[in-house]
């Protein structure tokens, strides 16, 4: 119970940090702050989200090969890539930001609907031999 | 040193440390002492850092205008123990 709570907290802190970093990289006006948001908030936030999420999956017995899990991981990578690209290419910031916003919505949908959930296969204990 | 390169080096160090923890701690504990519990969490941390490292490699390379060879070296370095630390020295 405590472990589940701790992992949940880790994941939510990661989500907050990650989304803050994304928002900063697209919305802040100062290029230095944009870069710092993408590199020092979004990137570490992604790692925390993945760690917390993986821990929760393990506790829940859900496979990482589930569609929603794999999809969410790919979407978060794409969002980080867009945040860093927006820092490199300020002229494309609006387009990348809009695209990242759509990916974030798609990610939320995956988290809510959880399509293609696959549960981990656990070996069944062998039945005792008949006398 | 540019801010982008400084950030990349920190990502590379984190990835390198996670790989060393995986190869040097988690796996010996699993195969030597029969304690497999560390492999999954450290493995996952390394996986996440590896993906961030690849993205950082790409973006930093674009900013620093690296050639294909440097990208390749950076990628290979991430697969080898101490590789990213050696790559960092080459960049420095």
Tab-separated table of C-alpha atoms in Angstrom:
chain	number	residue	atom	x	y	z
A	1	UNK	CA	0.000	0.000	0.000
A	2	UNK	CA	2.753	2.400	1.013
A	3	UNK	CA	4.829	1.359	-1.979
A	4	UNK	CA	1.885	1.959	-4.285
A	5	UNK	CA	1.386	5.385	-2.761
A	6	UNK	CA	5.056	6.236	-3.129
A	7	UNK	CA	5.135	5.162	-6.763
A	8	UNK	CA	1.945	7.070	-7.464
A	9	UNK	CA	3.501	10.163	-5.918
A	10	UNK	CA	6.672	9.667	-7.953
A	11	UNK	CA	4.657	9.382	-11.122
A	12	UNK	CA	2.548	12.475	-10.412
A	13	UNK	CA	5.608	14.529	-9.502
A	14	UNK	CA	7.137	13.333	-12.757
A	15	UNK	CA	4.025	14.329	-14.683
A	16	UNK	CA	4.035	17.790	-13.117
A	17	UNK	CA	7.709	18.321	-13.837
A	18	UNK	CA	7.400	16.942	-17.384
A	19	UNK	CA	4.362	19.007	-18.313
A	20	UNK	CA	5.877	22.113	-16.707
A	21	UNK	CA	8.943	21.619	-18.815
A	22	UNK	CA	6.875	21.182	-21.957
A	23	UNK	CA	4.819	24.258	-21.198
A	24	UNK	CA	7.919	26.315	-20.487
A	25	UNK	CA	9.661	25.277	-23.667
A	26	UNK	CA	6.694	26.349	-25.807
A	27	UNK	CA	5.281	29.286	-23.863
A	28	UNK	CA	8.177	31.141	-22.274
A	29	UNK	CA	9.558	34.063	-24.246
A	30	UNK	CA	13.173	34.024	-23.105
A	31	UNK	CA	15.188	31.506	-25.185
A	32	UNK	CA	17.418	30.644	-22.207
A	33	UNK	CA	14.410	29.817	-20.066
A	34	UNK	CA	12.867	27.823	-22.890
A	35	UNK	CA	16.023	25.745	-23.159
A	36	UNK	CA	16.192	25.246	-19.391
A	37	UNK	CA	12.549	24.158	-19.293
A	38	UNK	CA	13.049	21.582	-22.019
A	39	UNK	CA	16.412	20.268	-20.838
A	40	UNK	CA	16.188	20.469	-17.040
A	41	UNK	CA	12.460	19.974	-16.457
A	42	UNK	CA	10.916	18.026	-19.326
A	43	UNK	CA	13.756	15.513	-19.714
A	44	UNK	CA	14.124	14.576	-16.021
A	45	UNK	CA	10.332	14.663	-15.688
A	46	UNK	CA	10.037	12.038	-18.409
A	47	UNK	CA	12.450	9.759	-16.558
A	48	UNK	CA	10.456	10.143	-13.318
A	49	UNK	CA	7.165	9.444	-15.123
A	50	UNK	CA	8.560	6.293	-16.696
A	51	UNK	CA	10.030	5.083	-13.406
A	52	UNK	CA	6.868	5.701	-11.420
A	53	UNK	CA	4.693	4.293	-14.162
A	54	UNK	CA	6.811	1.164	-14.477
A	55	UNK	CA	6.634	0.584	-10.755
A	56	UNK	CA	2.845	0.902	-10.789
A	57	UNK	CA	2.592	-1.473	-13.741
A	58	UNK	CA	4.681	-4.037	-11.920
A	59	UNK	CA	2.502	-3.804	-8.829
A	60	UNK	CA	-0.650	-4.087	-10.945
A	61	UNK	CA	0.642	-7.014	-12.974
A	62	UNK	CA	0.139	-5.169	-16.252
A	63	UNK	CA	2.540	-5.802	-19.088
A	64	UNK	CA	4.621	-3.021	-20.625
A	65	UNK	CA	3.603	-4.479	-23.986
A	66	UNK	CA	0.031	-3.277	-23.437
A	67	UNK	CA	-1.000	-0.946	-26.244
A	68	UNK	CA	-1.687	2.012	-23.998
A	69	UNK	CA	1.606	1.672	-22.146
A	70	UNK	CA	3.749	1.422	-25.274
A	71	UNK	CA	1.740	4.183	-26.902
A	72	UNK	CA	2.102	6.478	-23.910
A	73	UNK	CA	5.855	5.910	-23.771
A	74	UNK	CA	6.237	6.731	-27.450
A	75	UNK	CA	4.064	9.813	-27.125
A	76	UNK	CA	6.087	11.171	-24.190
A	77	UNK	CA	9.299	10.661	-26.157
A	78	UNK	CA	7.764	12.500	-29.099
A	79	UNK	CA	6.701	15.366	-26.832
A	80	UNK	CA	10.208	15.712	-25.414
A	81	UNK	CA	11.626	15.677	-28.926
A	82	UNK	CA	9.223	18.455	-29.953
A	83	UNK	CA	10.110	20.549	-26.892
A	84	UNK	CA	13.812	20.358	-27.710
A	85	UNK	CA	13.153	20.987	-31.395
A	86	UNK	CA	11.148	24.086	-30.495
A	87	UNK	CA	14.147	25.438	-28.598
A	88	UNK	CA	16.393	24.848	-31.610
A	89	UNK	CA	13.932	26.223	-34.134
A	90	UNK	CA	12.084	29.193	-32.596
A	91	UNK	CA	10.213	29.882	-35.815
A	92	UNK	CA	8.491	26.491	-35.550
A	93	UNK	CA	7.656	26.841	-31.870
A	94	UNK	CA	3.949	27.425	-32.405
A	95	UNK	CA	3.515	24.439	-34.698
A	96	UNK	CA	5.545	22.149	-32.461
A	97	UNK	CA	3.660	23.373	-29.414
A	98	UNK	CA	0.304	22.681	-31.019
A	99	UNK	CA	1.443	19.235	-32.090
A	100	UNK	CA	2.778	18.488	-28.609
A	101	UNK	CA	-0.545	19.581	-27.140
A	102	UNK	CA	-2.376	17.125	-29.370
A	103	UNK	CA	0.019	14.371	-28.366
A	104	UNK	CA	-0.600	15.217	-24.717
A	105	UNK	CA	-4.351	14.901	-25.245
A	106	UNK	CA	-3.815	11.577	-27.000
A	107	UNK	CA	-1.706	10.465	-24.053
A	108	UNK	CA	-4.465	11.439	-21.624
A	109	UNK	CA	-6.957	9.418	-23.660
A	110	UNK	CA	-4.684	6.395	-23.527
A	111	UNK	CA	-4.355	6.752	-19.763
A	112	UNK	CA	-8.126	6.936	-19.351
A	113	UNK	CA	-9.210	4.252	-21.797
A	114	UNK	CA	-6.201	1.933	-21.406
A	115	UNK	CA	-6.780	0.014	-24.672
A	116	UNK	CA	-5.088	-3.302	-25.182
A	117	UNK	CA	-4.252	-3.998	-21.571
A	118	UNK	CA	-2.237	-7.177	-21.226
A	119	UNK	CA	-1.745	-8.779	-17.848
A	120	UNK	CA	1.543	-10.410	-16.944
A	121	UNK	CA	1.473	-14.185	-17.238
A	122	UNK	CA	2.285	-15.782	-13.940
A	123	UNK	CA	3.178	-19.487	-13.881
A	124	UNK	CA	0.464	-21.479	-12.157
A	125	UNK	CA	1.649	-23.614	-9.277
A	126	UNK	CA	1.863	-27.262	-10.155
A	127	UNK	CA	-0.873	-29.401	-8.784
A	128	UNK	CA	0.333	-31.900	-6.220
A	129	UNK	CA	0.736	-35.433	-7.468
A	130	UNK	CA	-2.243	-37.687	-6.965
A	131	UNK	CA	-1.646	-40.255	-4.213
B	1	UNK	CA	31.009	25.134	-23.339
B	2	UNK	CA	27.518	25.721	-24.691
B	3	UNK	CA	24.490	25.152	-22.425
B	4	UNK	CA	23.284	22.416	-24.779
B	5	UNK	CA	26.571	20.543	-24.556
B	6	UNK	CA	26.647	20.946	-20.789
B	7	UNK	CA	23.163	19.419	-20.569
B	8	UNK	CA	24.089	16.592	-22.923
B	9	UNK	CA	27.108	15.724	-20.795
B	10	UNK	CA	24.937	15.459	-17.684
B	11	UNK	CA	22.480	13.194	-19.506
B	12	UNK	CA	25.414	11.105	-20.733
B	13	UNK	CA	26.800	10.796	-17.203
B	14	UNK	CA	23.426	9.709	-15.837
B	15	UNK	CA	23.042	7.139	-18.583
B	16	UNK	CA	26.571	5.897	-18.014
B	17	UNK	CA	26.032	5.517	-14.285
B	18	UNK	CA	22.771	3.626	-14.851
B	19	UNK	CA	24.531	1.228	-17.222
B	20	UNK	CA	27.308	0.646	-14.721
B	21	UNK	CA	24.753	-0.012	-11.971
B	22	UNK	CA	22.985	-2.483	-14.223
B	23	UNK	CA	26.106	-4.345	-15.331
B	24	UNK	CA	28.122	-3.897	-12.170
B	25	UNK	CA	25.535	-4.301	-9.444
B	26	UNK	CA	22.162	-5.617	-10.524
B	27	UNK	CA	23.339	-8.354	-12.852
B	28	UNK	CA	26.117	-9.715	-10.591
B	29	UNK	CA	23.598	-9.803	-7.736
B	30	UNK	CA	21.158	-11.706	-9.922
B	31	UNK	CA	23.533	-14.253	-11.374
B	32	UNK	CA	26.079	-14.414	-8.577
B	33	UNK	CA	23.984	-14.127	-5.457
B	34	UNK	CA	20.558	-15.159	-6.734
B	35	UNK	CA	19.057	-11.763	-5.917
B	36	UNK	CA	17.228	-10.624	-9.056
B	37	UNK	CA	15.146	-7.842	-7.539
B	38	UNK	CA	17.365	-4.946	-8.612
B	39	UNK	CA	17.489	-5.838	-12.291
B	40	UNK	CA	14.040	-4.611	-13.189
B	41	UNK	CA	14.045	-1.184	-11.507
B	42	UNK	CA	17.624	-0.383	-12.487
B	43	UNK	CA	16.955	-1.747	-15.938
B	44	UNK	CA	13.941	0.479	-16.330
B	45	UNK	CA	15.847	3.531	-15.096
B	46	UNK	CA	18.589	2.745	-17.582
B	47	UNK	CA	16.049	2.292	-20.347
B	48	UNK	CA	14.489	5.661	-19.675
B	49	UNK	CA	17.855	7.383	-19.474
B	50	UNK	CA	19.000	5.635	-22.641
B	51	UNK	CA	16.020	6.973	-24.576
B	52	UNK	CA	16.571	10.495	-23.233
B	53	UNK	CA	20.266	10.155	-24.094
B	54	UNK	CA	19.451	9.308	-27.716
B	55	UNK	CA	17.162	12.307	-28.001
B	56	UNK	CA	19.783	14.511	-26.335
B	57	UNK	CA	22.452	13.161	-28.698
B	58	UNK	CA	20.349	14.081	-31.690
B	59	UNK	CA	19.446	17.574	-30.561
B	60	UNK	CA	22.872	18.487	-29.212
B	61	UNK	CA	24.476	17.191	-32.385
B	62	UNK	CA	22.205	19.428	-34.447
B	63	UNK	CA	23.129	22.457	-32.361
B	64	UNK	CA	26.846	21.657	-32.311
B	65	UNK	CA	26.777	20.558	-35.959
B	66	UNK	CA	28.313	17.162	-35.387
B	67	UNK	CA	29.172	14.864	-38.278
B	68	UNK	CA	27.776	11.382	-38.763
B	69	UNK	CA	30.824	9.769	-37.153
B	70	UNK	CA	30.322	11.656	-33.905
B	71	UNK	CA	26.675	10.623	-33.803
B	72	UNK	CA	27.711	7.021	-34.349
B	73	UNK	CA	30.382	7.203	-31.655
B	74	UNK	CA	27.890	8.718	-29.259
B	75	UNK	CA	25.425	5.938	-29.934
B	76	UNK	CA	27.976	3.156	-29.572
B	77	UNK	CA	29.334	4.766	-26.397
B	78	UNK	CA	25.923	4.462	-24.767
B	79	UNK	CA	26.009	0.690	-25.216
B	80	UNK	CA	29.356	0.101	-23.529
B	81	UNK	CA	30.336	0.366	-19.848
B	82	UNK	CA	32.213	3.639	-19.308
B	83	UNK	CA	31.514	4.441	-22.971
B	84	UNK	CA	29.719	7.708	-22.338
B	85	UNK	CA	32.508	8.878	-20.020
B	86	UNK	CA	35.060	8.233	-22.740
B	87	UNK	CA	32.843	9.978	-25.272
B	88	UNK	CA	32.599	12.941	-22.911
B	89	UNK	CA	36.388	13.202	-22.821
B	90	UNK	CA	36.529	13.198	-26.614
B	91	UNK	CA	34.006	16.026	-26.717
B	92	UNK	CA	35.871	18.007	-24.089
